[in-house]
Short mmCIF file of C-alpha atoms and ligand atoms in Angstrom, two decimals:
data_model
loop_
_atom_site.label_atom_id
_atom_site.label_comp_id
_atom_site.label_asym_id
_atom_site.label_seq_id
_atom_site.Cartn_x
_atom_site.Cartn_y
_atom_site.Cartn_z
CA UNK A 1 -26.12 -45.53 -15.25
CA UNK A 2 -27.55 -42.45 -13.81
CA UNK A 3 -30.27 -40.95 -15.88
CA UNK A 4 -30.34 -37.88 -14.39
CA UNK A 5 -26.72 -37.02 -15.47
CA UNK A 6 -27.28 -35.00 -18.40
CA UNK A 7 -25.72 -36.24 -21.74
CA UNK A 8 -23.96 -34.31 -24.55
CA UNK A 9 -25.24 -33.75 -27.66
CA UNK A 10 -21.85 -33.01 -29.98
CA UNK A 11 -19.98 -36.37 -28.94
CA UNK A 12 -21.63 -37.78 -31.85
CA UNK A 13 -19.67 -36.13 -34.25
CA UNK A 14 -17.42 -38.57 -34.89
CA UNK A 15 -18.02 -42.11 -35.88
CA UNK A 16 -17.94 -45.08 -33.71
CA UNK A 17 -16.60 -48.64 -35.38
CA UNK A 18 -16.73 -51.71 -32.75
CA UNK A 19 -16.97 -49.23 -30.09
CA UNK A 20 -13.85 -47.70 -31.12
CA UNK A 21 -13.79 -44.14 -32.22
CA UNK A 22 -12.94 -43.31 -36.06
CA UNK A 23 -10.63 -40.09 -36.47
CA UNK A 24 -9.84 -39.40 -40.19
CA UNK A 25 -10.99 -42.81 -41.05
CA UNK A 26 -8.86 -44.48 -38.61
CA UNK A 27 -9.61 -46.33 -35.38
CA UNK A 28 -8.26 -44.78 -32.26
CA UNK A 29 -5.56 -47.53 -31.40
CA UNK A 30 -4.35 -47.42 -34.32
CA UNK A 31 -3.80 -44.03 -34.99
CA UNK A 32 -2.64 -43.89 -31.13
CA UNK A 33 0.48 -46.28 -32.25
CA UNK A 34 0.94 -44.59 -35.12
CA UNK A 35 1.69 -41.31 -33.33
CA UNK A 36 3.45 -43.22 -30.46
CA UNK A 37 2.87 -41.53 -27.50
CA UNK A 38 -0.18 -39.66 -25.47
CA UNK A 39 -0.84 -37.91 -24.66
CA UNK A 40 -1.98 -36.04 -28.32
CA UNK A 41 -4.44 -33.55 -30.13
CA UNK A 42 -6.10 -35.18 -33.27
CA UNK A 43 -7.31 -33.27 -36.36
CA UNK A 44 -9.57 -34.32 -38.37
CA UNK A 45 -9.35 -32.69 -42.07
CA UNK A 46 -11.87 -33.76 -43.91
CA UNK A 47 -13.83 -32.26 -40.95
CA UNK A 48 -12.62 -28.81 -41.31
CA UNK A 49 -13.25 -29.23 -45.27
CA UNK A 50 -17.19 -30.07 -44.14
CA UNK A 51 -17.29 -26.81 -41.76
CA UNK A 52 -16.56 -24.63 -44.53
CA UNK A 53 -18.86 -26.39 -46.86
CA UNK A 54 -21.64 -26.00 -44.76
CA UNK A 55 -20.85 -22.40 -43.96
CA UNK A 56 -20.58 -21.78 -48.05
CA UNK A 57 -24.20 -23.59 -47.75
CA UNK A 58 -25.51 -21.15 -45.48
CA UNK A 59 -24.05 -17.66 -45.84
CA UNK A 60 -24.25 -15.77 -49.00
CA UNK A 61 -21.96 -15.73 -52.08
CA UNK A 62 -20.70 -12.42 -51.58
CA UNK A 63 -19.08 -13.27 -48.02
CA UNK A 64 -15.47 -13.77 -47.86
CA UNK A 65 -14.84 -16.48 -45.01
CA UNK A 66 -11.63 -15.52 -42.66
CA UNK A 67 -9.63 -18.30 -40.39
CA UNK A 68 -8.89 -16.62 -37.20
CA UNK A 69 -5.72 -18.59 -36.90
CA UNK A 70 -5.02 -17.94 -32.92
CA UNK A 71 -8.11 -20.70 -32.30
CA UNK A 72 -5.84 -23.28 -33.90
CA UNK A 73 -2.21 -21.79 -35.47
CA UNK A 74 -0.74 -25.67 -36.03
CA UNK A 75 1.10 -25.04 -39.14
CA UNK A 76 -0.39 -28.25 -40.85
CA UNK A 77 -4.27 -26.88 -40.06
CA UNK A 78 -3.50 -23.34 -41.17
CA UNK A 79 -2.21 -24.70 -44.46
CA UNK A 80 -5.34 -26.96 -44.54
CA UNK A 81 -7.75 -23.70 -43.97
CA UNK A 82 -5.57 -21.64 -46.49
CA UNK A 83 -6.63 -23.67 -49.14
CA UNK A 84 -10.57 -23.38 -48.17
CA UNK A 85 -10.70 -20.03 -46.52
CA UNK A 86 -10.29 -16.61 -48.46
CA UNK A 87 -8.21 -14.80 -45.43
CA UNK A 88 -6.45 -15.33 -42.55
CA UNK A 89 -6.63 -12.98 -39.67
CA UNK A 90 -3.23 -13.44 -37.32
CA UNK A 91 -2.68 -11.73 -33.66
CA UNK A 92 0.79 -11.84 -33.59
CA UNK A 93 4.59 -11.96 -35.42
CA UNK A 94 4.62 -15.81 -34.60
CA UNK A 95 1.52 -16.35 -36.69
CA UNK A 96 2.36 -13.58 -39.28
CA UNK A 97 5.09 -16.30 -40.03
CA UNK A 98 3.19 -19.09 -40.01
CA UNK A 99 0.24 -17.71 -42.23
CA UNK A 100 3.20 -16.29 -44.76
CA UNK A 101 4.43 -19.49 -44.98
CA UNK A 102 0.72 -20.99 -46.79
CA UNK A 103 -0.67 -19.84 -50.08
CA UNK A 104 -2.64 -17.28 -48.91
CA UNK A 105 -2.12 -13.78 -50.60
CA UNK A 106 -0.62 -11.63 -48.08
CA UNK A 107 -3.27 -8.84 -49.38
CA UNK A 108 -5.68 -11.00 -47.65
CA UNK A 109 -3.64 -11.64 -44.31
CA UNK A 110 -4.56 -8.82 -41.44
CA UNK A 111 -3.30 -8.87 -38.25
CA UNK A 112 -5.18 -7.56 -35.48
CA UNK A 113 -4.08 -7.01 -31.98
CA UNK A 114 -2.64 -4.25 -29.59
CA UNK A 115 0.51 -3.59 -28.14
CA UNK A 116 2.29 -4.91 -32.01
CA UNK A 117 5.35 -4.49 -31.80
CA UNK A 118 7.81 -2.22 -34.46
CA UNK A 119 9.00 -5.45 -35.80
CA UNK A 120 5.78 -6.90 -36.22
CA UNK A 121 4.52 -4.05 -37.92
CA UNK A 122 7.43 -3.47 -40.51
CA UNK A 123 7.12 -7.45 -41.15
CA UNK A 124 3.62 -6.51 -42.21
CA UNK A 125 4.31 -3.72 -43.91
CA UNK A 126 7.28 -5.50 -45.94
CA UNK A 127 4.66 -8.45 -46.64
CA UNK A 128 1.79 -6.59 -47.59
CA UNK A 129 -0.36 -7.25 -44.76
CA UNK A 130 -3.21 -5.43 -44.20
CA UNK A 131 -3.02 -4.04 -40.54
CA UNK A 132 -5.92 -3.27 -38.41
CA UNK A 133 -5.10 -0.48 -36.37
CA UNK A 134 -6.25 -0.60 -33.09
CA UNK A 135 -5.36 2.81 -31.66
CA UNK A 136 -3.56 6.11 -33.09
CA UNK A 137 -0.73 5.85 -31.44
CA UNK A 138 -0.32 2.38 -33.45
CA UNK A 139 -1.56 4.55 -36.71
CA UNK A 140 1.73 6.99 -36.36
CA UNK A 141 4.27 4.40 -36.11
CA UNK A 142 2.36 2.34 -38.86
CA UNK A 143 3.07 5.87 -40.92
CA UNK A 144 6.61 5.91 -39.16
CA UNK A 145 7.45 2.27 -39.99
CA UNK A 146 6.47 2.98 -43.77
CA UNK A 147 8.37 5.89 -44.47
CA UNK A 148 11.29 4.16 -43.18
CA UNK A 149 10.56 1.23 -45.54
CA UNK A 150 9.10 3.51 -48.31
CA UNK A 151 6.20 1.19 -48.53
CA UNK A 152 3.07 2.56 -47.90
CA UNK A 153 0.97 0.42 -45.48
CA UNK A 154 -2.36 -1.36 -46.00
CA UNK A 155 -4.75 -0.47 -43.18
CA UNK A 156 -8.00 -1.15 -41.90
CA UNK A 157 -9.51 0.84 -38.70
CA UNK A 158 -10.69 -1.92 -35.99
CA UNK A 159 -13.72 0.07 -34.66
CA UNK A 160 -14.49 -0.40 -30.55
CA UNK A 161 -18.37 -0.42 -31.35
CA UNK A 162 -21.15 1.55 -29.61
CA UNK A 163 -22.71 -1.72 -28.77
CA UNK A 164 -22.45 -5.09 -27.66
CA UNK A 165 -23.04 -8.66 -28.65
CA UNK A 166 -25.62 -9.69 -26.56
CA UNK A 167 -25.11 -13.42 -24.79
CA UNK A 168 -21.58 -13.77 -25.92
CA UNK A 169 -19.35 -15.89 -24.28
CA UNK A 170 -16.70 -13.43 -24.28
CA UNK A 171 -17.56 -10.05 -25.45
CA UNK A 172 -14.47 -7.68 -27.26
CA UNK A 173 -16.11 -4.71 -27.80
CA UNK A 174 -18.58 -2.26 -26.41
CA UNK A 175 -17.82 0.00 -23.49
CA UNK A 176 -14.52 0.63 -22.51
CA UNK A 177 -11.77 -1.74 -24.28
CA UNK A 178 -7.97 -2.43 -25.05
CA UNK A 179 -9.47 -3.31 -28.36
CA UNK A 180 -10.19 -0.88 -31.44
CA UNK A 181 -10.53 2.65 -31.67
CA UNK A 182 -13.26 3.68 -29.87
CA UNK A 183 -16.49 4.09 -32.59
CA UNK A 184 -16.75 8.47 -31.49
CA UNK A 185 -12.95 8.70 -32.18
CA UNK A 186 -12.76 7.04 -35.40
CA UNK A 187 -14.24 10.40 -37.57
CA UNK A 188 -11.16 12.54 -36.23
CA UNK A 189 -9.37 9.48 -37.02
CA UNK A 190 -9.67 8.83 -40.39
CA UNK A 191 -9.35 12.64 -41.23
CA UNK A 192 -5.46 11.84 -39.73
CA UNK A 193 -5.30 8.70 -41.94
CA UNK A 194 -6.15 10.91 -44.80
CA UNK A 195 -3.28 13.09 -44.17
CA UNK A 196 -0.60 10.25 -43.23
CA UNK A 197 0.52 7.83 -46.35
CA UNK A 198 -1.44 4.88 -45.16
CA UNK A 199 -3.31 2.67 -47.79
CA UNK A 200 -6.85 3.04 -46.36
CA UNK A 201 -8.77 -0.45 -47.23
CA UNK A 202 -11.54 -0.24 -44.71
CA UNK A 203 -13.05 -1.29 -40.87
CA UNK A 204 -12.38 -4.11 -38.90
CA UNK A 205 -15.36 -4.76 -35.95
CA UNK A 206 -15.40 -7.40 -33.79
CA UNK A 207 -17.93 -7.64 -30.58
CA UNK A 208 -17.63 -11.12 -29.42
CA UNK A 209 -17.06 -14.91 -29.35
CA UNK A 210 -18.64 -17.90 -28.86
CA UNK A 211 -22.05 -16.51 -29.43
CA UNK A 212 -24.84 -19.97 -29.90
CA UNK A 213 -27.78 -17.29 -30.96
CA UNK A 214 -29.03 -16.35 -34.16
CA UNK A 215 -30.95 -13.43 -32.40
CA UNK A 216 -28.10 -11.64 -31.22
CA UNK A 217 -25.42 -12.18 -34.15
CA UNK A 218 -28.09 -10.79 -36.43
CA UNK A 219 -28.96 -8.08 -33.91
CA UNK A 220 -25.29 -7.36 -33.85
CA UNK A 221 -24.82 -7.84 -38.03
CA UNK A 222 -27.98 -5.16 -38.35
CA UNK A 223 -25.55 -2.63 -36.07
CA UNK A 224 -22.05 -3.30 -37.62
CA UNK A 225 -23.62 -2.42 -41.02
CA UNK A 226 -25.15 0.34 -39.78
CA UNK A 227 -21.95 1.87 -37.72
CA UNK A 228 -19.72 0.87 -40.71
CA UNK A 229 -21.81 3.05 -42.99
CA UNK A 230 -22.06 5.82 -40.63
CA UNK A 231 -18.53 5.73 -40.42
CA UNK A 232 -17.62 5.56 -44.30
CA UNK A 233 -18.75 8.77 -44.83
CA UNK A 234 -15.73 10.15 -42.71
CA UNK A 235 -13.56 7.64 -44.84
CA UNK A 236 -10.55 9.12 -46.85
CA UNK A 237 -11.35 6.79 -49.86
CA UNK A 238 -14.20 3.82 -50.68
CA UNK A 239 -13.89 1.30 -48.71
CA UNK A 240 -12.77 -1.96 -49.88
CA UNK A 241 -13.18 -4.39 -47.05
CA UNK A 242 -15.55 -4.10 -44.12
CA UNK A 243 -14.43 -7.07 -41.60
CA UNK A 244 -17.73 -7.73 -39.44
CA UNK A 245 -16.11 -10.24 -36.98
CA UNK A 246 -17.81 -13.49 -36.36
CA UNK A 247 -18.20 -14.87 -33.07
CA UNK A 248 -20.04 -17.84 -33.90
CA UNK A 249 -20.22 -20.56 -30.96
CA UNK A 250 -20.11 -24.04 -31.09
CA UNK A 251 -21.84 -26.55 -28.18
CA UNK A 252 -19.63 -27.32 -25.48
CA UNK A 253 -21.71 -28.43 -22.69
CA UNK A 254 -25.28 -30.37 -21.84
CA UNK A 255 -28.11 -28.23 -22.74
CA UNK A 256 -26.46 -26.11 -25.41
CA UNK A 257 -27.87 -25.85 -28.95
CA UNK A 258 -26.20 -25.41 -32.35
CA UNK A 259 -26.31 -22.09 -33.67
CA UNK A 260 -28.72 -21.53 -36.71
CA UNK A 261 -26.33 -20.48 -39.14
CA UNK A 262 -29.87 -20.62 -41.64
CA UNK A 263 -31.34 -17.68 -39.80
CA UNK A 264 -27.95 -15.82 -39.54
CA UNK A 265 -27.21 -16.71 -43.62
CA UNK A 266 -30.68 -15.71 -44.63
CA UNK A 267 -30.41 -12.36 -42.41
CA UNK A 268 -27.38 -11.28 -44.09
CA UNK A 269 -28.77 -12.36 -47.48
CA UNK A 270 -31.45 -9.68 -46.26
CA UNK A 271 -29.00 -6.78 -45.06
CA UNK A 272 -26.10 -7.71 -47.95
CA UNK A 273 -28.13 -5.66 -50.98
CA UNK A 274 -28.92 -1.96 -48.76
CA UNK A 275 -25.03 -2.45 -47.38
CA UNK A 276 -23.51 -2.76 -51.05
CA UNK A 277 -25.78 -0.16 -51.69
CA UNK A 278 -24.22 2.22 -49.47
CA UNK A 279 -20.81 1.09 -50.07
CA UNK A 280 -20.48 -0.33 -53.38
CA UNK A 281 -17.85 -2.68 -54.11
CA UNK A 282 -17.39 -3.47 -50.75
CA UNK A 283 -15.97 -6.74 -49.49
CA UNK A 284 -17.60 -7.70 -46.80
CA UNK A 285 -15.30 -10.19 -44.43
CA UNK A 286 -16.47 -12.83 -41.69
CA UNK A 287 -13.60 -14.26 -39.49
CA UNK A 288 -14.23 -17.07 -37.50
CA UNK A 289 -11.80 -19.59 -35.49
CA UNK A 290 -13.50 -21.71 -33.21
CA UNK A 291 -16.39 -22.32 -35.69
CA UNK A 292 -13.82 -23.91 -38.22
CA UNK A 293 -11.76 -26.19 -36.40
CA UNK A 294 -13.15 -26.83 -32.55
CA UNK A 295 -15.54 -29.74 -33.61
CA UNK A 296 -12.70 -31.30 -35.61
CA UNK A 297 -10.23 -31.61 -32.87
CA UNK A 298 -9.81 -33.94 -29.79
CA UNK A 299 -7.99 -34.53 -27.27
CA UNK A 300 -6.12 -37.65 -26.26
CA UNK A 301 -4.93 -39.06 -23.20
CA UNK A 302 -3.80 -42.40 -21.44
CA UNK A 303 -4.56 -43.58 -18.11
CA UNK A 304 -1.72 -44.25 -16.12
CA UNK A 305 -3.34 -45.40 -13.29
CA UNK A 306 -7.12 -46.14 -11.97
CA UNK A 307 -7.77 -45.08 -8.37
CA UNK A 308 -10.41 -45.33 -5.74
CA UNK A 309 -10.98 -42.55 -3.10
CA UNK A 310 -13.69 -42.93 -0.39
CA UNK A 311 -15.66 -44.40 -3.01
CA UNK A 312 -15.00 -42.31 -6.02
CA UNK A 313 -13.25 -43.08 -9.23
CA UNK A 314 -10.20 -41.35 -10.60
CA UNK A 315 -8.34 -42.24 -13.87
CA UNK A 316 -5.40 -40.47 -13.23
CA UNK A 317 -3.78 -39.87 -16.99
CA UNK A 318 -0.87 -38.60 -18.65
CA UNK A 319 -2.65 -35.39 -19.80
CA UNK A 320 -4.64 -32.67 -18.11
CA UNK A 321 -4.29 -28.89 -17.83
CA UNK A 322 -1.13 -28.41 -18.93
CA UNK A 323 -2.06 -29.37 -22.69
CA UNK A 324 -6.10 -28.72 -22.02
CA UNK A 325 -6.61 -25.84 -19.37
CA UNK A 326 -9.85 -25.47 -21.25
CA UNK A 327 -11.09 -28.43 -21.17
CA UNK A 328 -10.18 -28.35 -17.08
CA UNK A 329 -12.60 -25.28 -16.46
CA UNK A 330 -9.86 -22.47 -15.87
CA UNK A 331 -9.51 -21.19 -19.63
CA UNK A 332 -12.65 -18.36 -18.77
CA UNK A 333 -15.26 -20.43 -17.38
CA UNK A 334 -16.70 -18.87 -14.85
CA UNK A 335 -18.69 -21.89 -13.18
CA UNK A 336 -16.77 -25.64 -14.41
CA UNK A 337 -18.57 -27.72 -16.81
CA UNK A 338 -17.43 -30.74 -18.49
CA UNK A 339 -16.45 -30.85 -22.23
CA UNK A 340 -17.76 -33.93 -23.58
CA UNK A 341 -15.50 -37.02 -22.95
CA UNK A 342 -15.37 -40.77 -23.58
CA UNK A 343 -13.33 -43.76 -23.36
CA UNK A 344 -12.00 -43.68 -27.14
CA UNK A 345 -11.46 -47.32 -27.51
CA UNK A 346 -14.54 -48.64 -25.52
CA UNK A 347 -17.08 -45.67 -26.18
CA UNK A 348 -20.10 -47.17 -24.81
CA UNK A 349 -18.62 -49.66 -23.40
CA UNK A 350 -19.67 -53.33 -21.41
CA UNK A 351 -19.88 -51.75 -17.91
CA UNK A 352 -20.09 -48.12 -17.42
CA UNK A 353 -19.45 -46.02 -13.98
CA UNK A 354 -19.15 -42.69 -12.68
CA UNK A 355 -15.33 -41.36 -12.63
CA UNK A 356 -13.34 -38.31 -13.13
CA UNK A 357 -10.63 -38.01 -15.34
CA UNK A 358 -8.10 -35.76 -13.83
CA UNK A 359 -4.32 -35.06 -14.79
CA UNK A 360 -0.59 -35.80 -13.49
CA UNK A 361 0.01 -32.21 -12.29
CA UNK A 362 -0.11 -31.50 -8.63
CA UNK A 363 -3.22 -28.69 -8.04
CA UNK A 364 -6.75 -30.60 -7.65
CA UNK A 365 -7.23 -27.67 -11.30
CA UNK A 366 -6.05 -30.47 -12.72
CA UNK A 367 -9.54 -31.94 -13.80
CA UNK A 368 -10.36 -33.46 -17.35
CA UNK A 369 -13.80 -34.64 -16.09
CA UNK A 370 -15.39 -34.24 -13.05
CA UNK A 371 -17.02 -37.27 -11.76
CA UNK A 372 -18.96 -37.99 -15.89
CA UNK A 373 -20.49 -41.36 -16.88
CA UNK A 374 -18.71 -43.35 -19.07
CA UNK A 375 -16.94 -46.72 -20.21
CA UNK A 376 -15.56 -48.61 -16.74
CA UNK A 377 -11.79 -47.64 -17.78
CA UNK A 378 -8.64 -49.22 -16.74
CA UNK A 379 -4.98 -48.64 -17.25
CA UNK A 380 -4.01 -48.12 -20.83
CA UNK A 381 -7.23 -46.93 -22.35
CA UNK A 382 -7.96 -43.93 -24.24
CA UNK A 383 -9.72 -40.96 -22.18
CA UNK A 384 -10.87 -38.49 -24.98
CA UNK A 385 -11.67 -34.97 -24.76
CA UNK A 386 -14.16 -33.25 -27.71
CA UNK A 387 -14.49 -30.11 -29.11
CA UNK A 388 -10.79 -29.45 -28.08
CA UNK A 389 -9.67 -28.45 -31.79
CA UNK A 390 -9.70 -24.67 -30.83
CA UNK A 391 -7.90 -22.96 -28.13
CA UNK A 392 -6.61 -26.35 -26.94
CA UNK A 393 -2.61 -26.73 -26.61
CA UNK A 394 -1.04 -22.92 -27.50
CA UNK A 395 -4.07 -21.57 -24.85
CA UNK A 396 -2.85 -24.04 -22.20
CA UNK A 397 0.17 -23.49 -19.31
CA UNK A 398 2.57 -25.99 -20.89
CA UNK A 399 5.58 -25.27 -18.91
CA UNK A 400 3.83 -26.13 -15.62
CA UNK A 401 5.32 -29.06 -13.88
CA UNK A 402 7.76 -29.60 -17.09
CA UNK A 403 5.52 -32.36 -18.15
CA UNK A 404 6.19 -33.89 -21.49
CA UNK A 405 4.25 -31.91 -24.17
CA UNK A 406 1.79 -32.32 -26.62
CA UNK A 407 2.13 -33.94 -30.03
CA UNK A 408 -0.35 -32.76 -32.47
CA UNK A 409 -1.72 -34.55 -35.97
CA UNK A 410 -3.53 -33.73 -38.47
CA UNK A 411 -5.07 -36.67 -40.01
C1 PLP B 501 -10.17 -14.38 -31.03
C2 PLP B 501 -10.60 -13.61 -32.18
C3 PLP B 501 -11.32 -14.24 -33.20
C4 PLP B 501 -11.73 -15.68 -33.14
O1 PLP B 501 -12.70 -15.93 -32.18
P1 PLP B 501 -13.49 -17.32 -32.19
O2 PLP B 501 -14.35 -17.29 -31.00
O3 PLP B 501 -12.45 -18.38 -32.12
O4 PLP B 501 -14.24 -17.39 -33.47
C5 PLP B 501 -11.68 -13.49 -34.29
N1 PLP B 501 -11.33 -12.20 -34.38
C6 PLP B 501 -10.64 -11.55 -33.43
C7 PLP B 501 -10.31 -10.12 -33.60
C8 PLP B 501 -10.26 -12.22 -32.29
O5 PLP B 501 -9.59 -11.59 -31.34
#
């Protein structure tokens, strides 16, 4: 054991029975058999039930709670978080079906995204969807598109803000961006969407992801109101729904905290009174993806074979990038940490070692773990990744190497 190696904090999120982990009250092995083959992503539901109970604890009545369905658009999970959530917000046709397909009003569906295409947007239009427009040019053929259909579209303008979410993991707006109308354009705008017969509902503004603190969500909360209600006063109509984005992070690697979604609930608690104030009977929207379903979610692999190289261990396994690219450092990381990983059915384990967990794919990318502490493994066990319920299988390369895919449960 090498003390130095620093240890991560989430891996405790699931429970541990005879040193086999528990996934939706089942042991590992078992649930492995049951779905018959690895290598696997596991869901846990009543996980992503707690997640939205805890953000109900924390954030104020008044806040309607969107799933960002691209962090996890499995058909099964998007039906799960339809019947928790009060939106979904899709990023393309192939989720427009999927989130049609749940309960979810389609008044309270909105698809953001550039470069839709005409059939995405008259598929919107048709369904009711409420499209955030993220340029003019997509504003005229959203005006087009429903003239042709003689429906008259449900827009929102997504806003490219004057600011930036400080120590984001992946900022989205702020300075120049493919995303949103650009904040000094969006007067002249919405004098146009005035004159076109678009169903004005209200601004969508999003500056970032994976953001783990308090400070700077609040800081950016504090702006969005204020842009959003500088804005308004340009608006054709009342708005209905102001969309603030989310960006809430989730711990990934040693050393990173949970976010204090106290001190971001209590803040808006603070701002929520002067905003309705300003724009009464505003709904004010938070969409989130990771948040909701990345702690629910892992990852699950065999190992195929255990090899030693000049002294090192590798448990080569039937999964790696190809299902995970994440989880192997090349999904946006700009320096490679590991996710949190175990043996699944020998967690702590007798003996324990130093190895790395890489994949069957031929490019040394192909890297689950890189040289962690854990269980001593052999051929047949379990390597597990956390965290891996977000952005896991539809954000990795799954035709390299024609591998076998993925299966995916939700248990
Ligand atoms: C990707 C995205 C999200 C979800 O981001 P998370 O980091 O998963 O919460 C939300 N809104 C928009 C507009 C996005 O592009």
């Amino acid at each position: 054991m090498n003390a130095a190696r620093p240890q991560h904090a989430p891996m405790t999120q699931f429970d541990v029975v005879d040193d086999c982990l528990q996934v939706g009250g089942m042991a590992l092995t078992r649930l492995a058999e049951r779905v018959g083959s690895t290598p696997f992503y596991a869901y846990d539901r009543a996980k992503l039930t707690e997640r939205v109970a805890l953000l109900r604890q924390y954030l104020p009545p008044e806040i309607h709670l969107h799933y960002a369905m691209k962090a996890n658009p499995m058909p099964a999970v998007v039906q799960h978080m339809a019947s928790l959530v009060n939106g979904i917000d899709i990023a393309s046709g192939g989720e427009q079906r999927v989130a049609l397909d749940t309960t979810m009003d389609s008044g309270l569906i909105s698809f953001a995204g550039p470069g839709k295409s005409d059939a995405d947007l008259s598929c919107a239009i048709a369904a009711g969807v409420v499209l955030n427009m993220e340029s003019e040019a997509e504003m005229e053929r959203i005006a087009v598109a429903g003239k042709r259909l003689a429906i008259r579209p449900k827009v929102a303008v997504r806003v490219n803000p004057d600011f930036e979410l400080k120590s984001s993991g992946m900022k989205m707006g702020g300075g120049p961006k493919q995303f949103g109308v650009d904040a000094e354009r969006v007067p002249a705008m919405l004098g146009r969407v005035g004159e076109l017969d678009l169903d004005f509902y209200g601004f969508h503004i999003y500056s970032g992801s994976q953001n783990l603190k308090a400070a700077s969500i609040q800081e950016a909360h504090e702006k969005t109101f204020a842009l959003a209600i500088r804005l308004a006063a340009h608006a054709p109509r009342a708005l209905r729904t102001l969309n603030i984005g989310g960006g809430f992070g989730i711990p990934y690697f040693p050393g990173e905290g949970r976010l204090d979604l106290e001190a971001v609930g209590a803040n808006l608690k603070l701002l929520l009174p002067g905003v309705l104030l300003a724009l009464p009977g505003v709904q004010v929207q938070i969409e989130l993806g990771r948040y909701l379903v990345a702690e629910a979610g892992i990852y699950v692999s065999r190992v195929i074979e255990r090899k030693v190289s000049r002294g090192q261990v590798y448990l080569v396994t039937d999964g790696g990038l190809h299902h995970h690219l994440a989880a192997s450092g090349n999904f946006g990381q700009v320096i490679r940490k590991n996710y949190p990983v175990v043996i699944g059915n020998r967690v702590t384990g007798g003996e324990r070692e130093i190895a790395s967990a890489v994949g069957p794919l031929c490019t040394p990318l192909d890297l689950l773990a890189d040289q962690m502490e854990m269980a001593k493994a052999d051929v047949g066990d379990l390597v597990v990744v956390f965290q891996s319920g977000a952005y896991g299988l539809t954000a990795s390369p799954v035709a390299f190497l024609s591998h076998p895919g993925a299966r995916e449960v939700l248990v």
